[in-house]
CSV table of C-alpha atoms in Angstrom, one decimal:
chain,number,residue,atom,x,y,z
A,1,SER,CA,-34.3,-35.3,-93.2
A,2,ARG,CA,-36.4,-35.4,-90.0
A,3,ARG,CA,-37.7,-38.1,-87.8
A,4,PRO,CA,-38.8,-37.9,-84.1
A,5,GLY,CA,-36.0,-38.6,-81.6
A,6,ARG,CA,-33.2,-38.7,-84.0
A,7,SER,CA,-33.6,-35.7,-86.2
A,8,LEU,CA,-31.3,-33.9,-88.6
A,9,ASP,CA,-33.6,-31.0,-87.8
A,10,TYR,CA,-31.4,-30.4,-84.7
A,11,LEU,CA,-28.4,-29.7,-86.9
A,12,SER,CA,-29.9,-26.6,-88.6
A,13,ASN,CA,-32.1,-23.6,-88.1
A,14,PHE,CA,-32.7,-22.9,-91.8
A,15,ARG,CA,-36.1,-22.6,-93.5
A,16,PRO,CA,-37.7,-24.4,-95.2
A,17,ARG,CA,-37.1,-27.2,-92.7
A,18,PRO,CA,-35.4,-30.4,-94.0
A,19,PRO,CA,-37.7,-32.9,-95.7
A,20,ILE,CA,-39.2,-35.8,-93.8
A,21,GLU,CA,-36.8,-38.7,-93.8
A,22,ASP,CA,-36.8,-40.9,-96.9
A,23,THR,CA,-35.5,-44.3,-95.7
A,24,THR,CA,-35.1,-45.6,-99.3
A,25,ARG,CA,-32.0,-43.4,-99.6
A,26,HIS,CA,-28.6,-44.1,-97.9
A,27,ALA,CA,-28.2,-42.3,-94.5
A,28,THR,CA,-25.1,-40.6,-95.8
A,29,ASP,CA,-27.1,-38.9,-98.6
A,30,ARG,CA,-29.8,-37.8,-96.1
A,31,TYR,CA,-27.1,-36.2,-93.8
A,32,LEU,CA,-25.5,-34.5,-96.7
A,33,ASP,CA,-28.8,-32.9,-97.6
A,34,VAL,CA,-28.3,-30.7,-94.5
A,35,LEU,CA,-25.4,-29.0,-96.4
A,36,ARG,CA,-27.4,-28.2,-99.6
A,37,PRO,CA,-28.9,-25.0,-98.3
A,38,LEU,CA,-25.4,-23.8,-97.7
A,39,GLY,CA,-24.5,-24.4,-101.4
A,40,ILE,CA,-22.4,-27.5,-100.7
A,41,LYS,CA,-23.6,-30.1,-103.2
A,42,ASP,CA,-20.5,-32.1,-104.1
A,43,ALA,CA,-19.2,-33.3,-100.7
A,44,PRO,CA,-17.6,-36.8,-100.8
A,45,ARG,CA,-20.1,-39.6,-100.0
A,46,GLU,CA,-17.6,-42.0,-98.6
A,47,PRO,CA,-16.7,-41.1,-94.9
A,48,GLN,CA,-13.0,-40.9,-94.2
A,49,LEU,CA,-11.3,-40.9,-90.8
A,50,VAL,CA,-7.7,-39.8,-90.7
A,51,THR,CA,-5.5,-41.4,-88.1
A,52,THR,CA,-2.7,-39.4,-86.6
A,53,ALA,CA,0.9,-40.3,-86.6
A,54,ASP,CA,0.9,-40.6,-82.8
A,55,ASN,CA,-2.0,-43.1,-82.8
A,56,LEU,CA,-0.5,-45.1,-85.7
A,57,LYS,CA,2.7,-45.3,-83.6
A,58,ALA,CA,0.8,-46.5,-80.6
A,59,ALA,CA,-1.0,-49.1,-82.7
A,60,GLY,CA,2.4,-50.3,-84.1
A,61,LYS,CA,3.8,-50.6,-80.6
A,62,PHE,CA,0.7,-52.6,-79.5
A,63,LEU,CA,1.0,-55.0,-82.5
A,64,GLN,CA,4.7,-55.4,-81.9
A,65,LYS,CA,4.2,-56.2,-78.3
A,66,GLN,CA,1.6,-58.8,-79.3
A,67,LYS,CA,4.0,-60.2,-82.0
A,68,ALA,CA,1.3,-59.4,-84.5
A,69,ASP,CA,3.5,-57.3,-86.8
A,70,ALA,CA,5.2,-60.2,-88.6
A,71,GLY,CA,3.9,-59.3,-92.1
A,72,VAL,CA,0.9,-61.7,-92.2
A,73,PRO,CA,-2.6,-60.3,-92.8
A,74,LEU,CA,-4.5,-59.1,-89.8
A,75,ILE,CA,-8.2,-60.0,-89.5
A,76,GLY,CA,-10.4,-58.3,-86.9
A,77,LEU,CA,-13.5,-59.7,-85.2
A,78,PHE,CA,-16.0,-57.5,-83.3
A,79,PRO,CA,-18.4,-59.8,-81.4
A,80,GLY,CA,-20.3,-57.1,-79.5
A,81,ALA,CA,-23.4,-55.0,-80.2
A,82,GLY,CA,-25.8,-52.8,-78.3
A,83,HIS,CA,-28.6,-55.3,-78.3
A,84,PRO,CA,-28.5,-59.2,-78.0
A,85,SER,CA,-30.5,-59.6,-81.3
A,86,ARG,CA,-27.6,-58.0,-83.2
A,87,ARG,CA,-24.9,-60.3,-81.7
A,88,TRP,CA,-23.8,-63.3,-83.7
A,89,PRO,CA,-23.0,-66.2,-81.3
A,90,LEU,CA,-19.5,-65.9,-79.9
A,91,GLU,CA,-18.7,-69.6,-80.6
A,92,ARG,CA,-19.3,-69.0,-84.3
A,93,PHE,CA,-16.8,-66.1,-84.2
A,94,ALA,CA,-14.4,-68.6,-82.6
A,95,ALA,CA,-15.0,-71.1,-85.4
A,96,VAL,CA,-14.4,-68.5,-88.1
A,97,ALA,CA,-11.2,-67.4,-86.3
A,98,ASP,CA,-10.0,-71.1,-86.4
A,99,LEU,CA,-10.7,-71.5,-90.1
A,100,LEU,CA,-9.0,-68.2,-91.0
A,101,ILE,CA,-5.9,-69.1,-89.0
A,102,ARG,CA,-5.6,-72.7,-90.3
A,103,ASN,CA,-6.5,-72.0,-93.9
A,104,ASP,CA,-5.3,-68.5,-94.6
A,105,GLY,CA,-2.3,-68.0,-92.3
A,106,VAL,CA,-3.6,-64.8,-90.8
A,107,ARG,CA,-3.4,-63.3,-87.3
A,108,VAL,CA,-6.8,-62.7,-85.7
A,109,LEU,CA,-7.6,-59.7,-83.4
A,110,VAL,CA,-10.8,-59.7,-81.3
A,111,PHE,CA,-12.0,-56.2,-80.4
A,112,LEU,CA,-13.9,-55.6,-77.1
A,113,GLY,CA,-15.6,-52.4,-76.1
A,114,PRO,CA,-16.4,-51.5,-72.5
A,115,GLU,CA,-19.6,-53.5,-72.6
A,116,GLU,CA,-17.9,-56.7,-73.7
A,117,GLY,CA,-15.4,-57.1,-70.9
A,118,ASP,CA,-17.2,-60.1,-69.6
A,119,LEU,CA,-16.4,-62.0,-72.9
A,120,ARG,CA,-12.6,-62.0,-72.1
A,121,ALA,CA,-12.7,-65.3,-70.2
A,122,ARG,CA,-14.8,-67.1,-72.9
A,123,ILE,CA,-12.4,-65.8,-75.6
A,124,THR,CA,-9.4,-67.1,-73.8
A,125,LYS,CA,-11.2,-70.5,-73.4
A,126,GLU,CA,-12.9,-70.9,-76.8
A,127,PHE,CA,-10.8,-69.1,-79.4
A,128,PRO,CA,-7.6,-70.5,-81.0
A,129,ARG,CA,-4.3,-69.8,-79.3
A,130,GLY,CA,-2.5,-66.7,-80.5
A,131,VAL,CA,-5.7,-64.6,-80.9
A,132,VAL,CA,-5.0,-61.0,-79.8
A,133,VAL,CA,-7.6,-59.2,-77.7
A,134,VAL,CA,-7.8,-55.5,-78.3
A,135,GLU,CA,-9.4,-53.7,-75.3
A,136,LYS,CA,-9.0,-50.7,-73.0
A,137,MET,CA,-7.6,-48.5,-75.7
A,138,SER,CA,-8.8,-45.0,-76.6
A,139,LEU,CA,-11.1,-44.6,-79.6
A,140,PRO,CA,-8.3,-42.9,-81.7
A,141,GLU,CA,-5.9,-45.8,-80.9
A,142,VAL,CA,-8.6,-48.4,-81.7
A,143,SER,CA,-9.1,-46.5,-85.0
A,144,ALA,CA,-5.4,-46.8,-85.8
A,145,VAL,CA,-5.4,-50.5,-85.1
A,146,LEU,CA,-8.5,-51.0,-87.3
A,147,SER,CA,-6.6,-49.3,-90.1
A,148,ARG,CA,-4.0,-52.0,-90.0
A,149,LEU,CA,-6.5,-54.8,-90.7
A,150,SER,CA,-7.1,-56.4,-94.0
A,151,VAL,CA,-10.7,-57.2,-93.1
A,152,LEU,CA,-13.0,-56.6,-90.1
A,153,VAL,CA,-15.9,-59.1,-89.4
A,154,SER,CA,-18.4,-57.3,-87.3
A,155,ASN,CA,-21.9,-57.2,-86.0
A,156,ASP,CA,-24.0,-54.2,-86.9
A,157,THR,CA,-22.4,-51.7,-84.5
A,158,GLY,CA,-20.2,-48.5,-84.4
A,159,PRO,CA,-16.7,-50.0,-84.8
A,160,MET,CA,-17.8,-51.4,-88.1
A,161,HIS,CA,-18.3,-47.9,-89.4
A,162,ILE,CA,-15.0,-46.7,-88.0
A,163,ALA,CA,-13.2,-49.5,-89.8
A,164,ALA,CA,-14.8,-48.6,-93.1
A,165,ALA,CA,-13.9,-44.9,-92.5
A,166,VAL,CA,-10.2,-45.8,-92.0
A,167,GLY,CA,-10.1,-47.8,-95.2
A,168,THR,CA,-10.5,-51.4,-94.0
A,169,SER,CA,-12.7,-53.9,-95.8
A,170,VAL,CA,-15.8,-54.8,-93.7
A,171,VAL,CA,-17.9,-58.0,-93.5
A,172,LYS,CA,-21.1,-56.8,-91.8
A,173,LEU,CA,-23.4,-59.4,-90.1
A,174,ILE,CA,-27.0,-58.4,-89.6
A,175,GLY,CA,-29.9,-60.4,-88.4
A,176,HIS,CA,-32.7,-59.3,-90.7
A,177,PRO,CA,-33.2,-58.3,-94.3
A,178,THR,CA,-32.5,-54.6,-94.5
A,179,LEU,CA,-32.5,-51.7,-96.9
A,180,ASN,CA,-29.0,-50.6,-97.9
A,181,THR,CA,-29.4,-47.4,-95.9
A,182,TYR,CA,-26.8,-48.0,-93.2
A,183,ILE,CA,-24.2,-50.3,-94.9
A,184,PRO,CA,-20.7,-49.0,-95.4
A,185,ILE,CA,-20.2,-47.3,-98.8
A,186,GLY,CA,-17.8,-49.0,-101.1
A,187,GLU,CA,-17.5,-52.1,-103.3
A,188,GLN,CA,-14.9,-53.6,-100.9
A,189,HIS,CA,-17.5,-54.2,-98.2
A,190,ALA,CA,-19.9,-57.2,-97.9
A,191,VAL,CA,-23.1,-57.7,-96.0
A,192,ILE,CA,-24.4,-61.0,-94.7
A,193,HIS,CA,-27.9,-61.3,-93.3
A,194,GLY,CA,-30.6,-63.8,-92.3
A,195,ASN,CA,-34.1,-63.5,-90.9
A,196,THR,CA,-32.4,-63.7,-87.5
A,197,ILE,CA,-28.7,-63.3,-86.6
A,198,ASP,CA,-28.6,-67.0,-85.7
A,199,GLU,CA,-29.4,-68.0,-89.2
A,200,ILE,CA,-26.0,-66.8,-90.4
A,201,SER,CA,-23.7,-69.8,-90.8
A,202,VAL,CA,-20.0,-70.1,-90.0
A,203,GLU,CA,-19.4,-71.4,-93.5
A,204,GLU,CA,-20.9,-68.3,-95.1
A,205,VAL,CA,-19.0,-65.9,-93.0
A,206,TYR,CA,-15.7,-67.7,-93.6
A,207,ALA,CA,-16.3,-67.8,-97.3
A,208,THR,CA,-17.1,-64.1,-97.5
A,209,THR,CA,-14.2,-63.1,-95.3
A,210,HIS,CA,-11.8,-65.3,-97.3
A,211,ALA,CA,-13.0,-63.7,-100.6
A,212,SER,CA,-12.5,-60.2,-99.1
A,213,LEU,CA,-9.0,-61.1,-97.9
A,214,THR,CA,-8.2,-62.5,-101.4
A,215,ARG,CA,-9.3,-59.3,-103.1
A,216,ARG,CA,-7.3,-57.3,-100.6
A,217,ARG,CA,-4.2,-59.4,-101.3
A,218,THR,CA,-4.6,-59.1,-105.0
A,219,ALA,CA,-5.1,-55.4,-104.9
A,220,THR,CA,-1.9,-55.0,-102.8
A,221,ILE,CA,0.1,-57.1,-105.3
A,222,PHE,CA,-1.0,-55.0,-108.3
A,223,SER,CA,-0.4,-51.7,-106.4
A,224,GLU,CA,3.2,-52.6,-105.8
């Protein structure tokens, strides 16, 4: 598929050129179209990111140091995003964290990227005690920590896709109705949206996260 400024055309030199982008199709399928001229037609649709043993070990040490390896479910929150219109209010993330801790007995991890360092003070002040802040780690190490979560609640941004690729259930928050072209692939994921990001309520995010956690716990029980 092709579109100005962000074109799959740059990934190939074959002719005929890739078709103009069809935004009614999932982005994954449009990217896989690049492989079709090579005769590759059955590539898996669901992205998978494999974490190395060393990175999993580093993640385990981090969680152990934070006393977050006691066997209770881990829920991640990612409050950042590249644009303010995609950031759900931080105080609502804090309210969801409080509900999850009190009602579900989980441990909450808040992930901060390089652009969210200024949120550290507010998180310390506004979030419940015992919340673990994950920051200043390499991307492979963050991926390994994400793989240890039961659920990640995230704005529409990169770490949400990484979490899905390492097998973690995602609750995606998005501030406008959207085509299902950029949502994580898989029935274990959920999307919540309003006409603006501020329309999304704490109650809706908690209920959806609780349901995802319950499904994850049930699946774990039956897999044992």
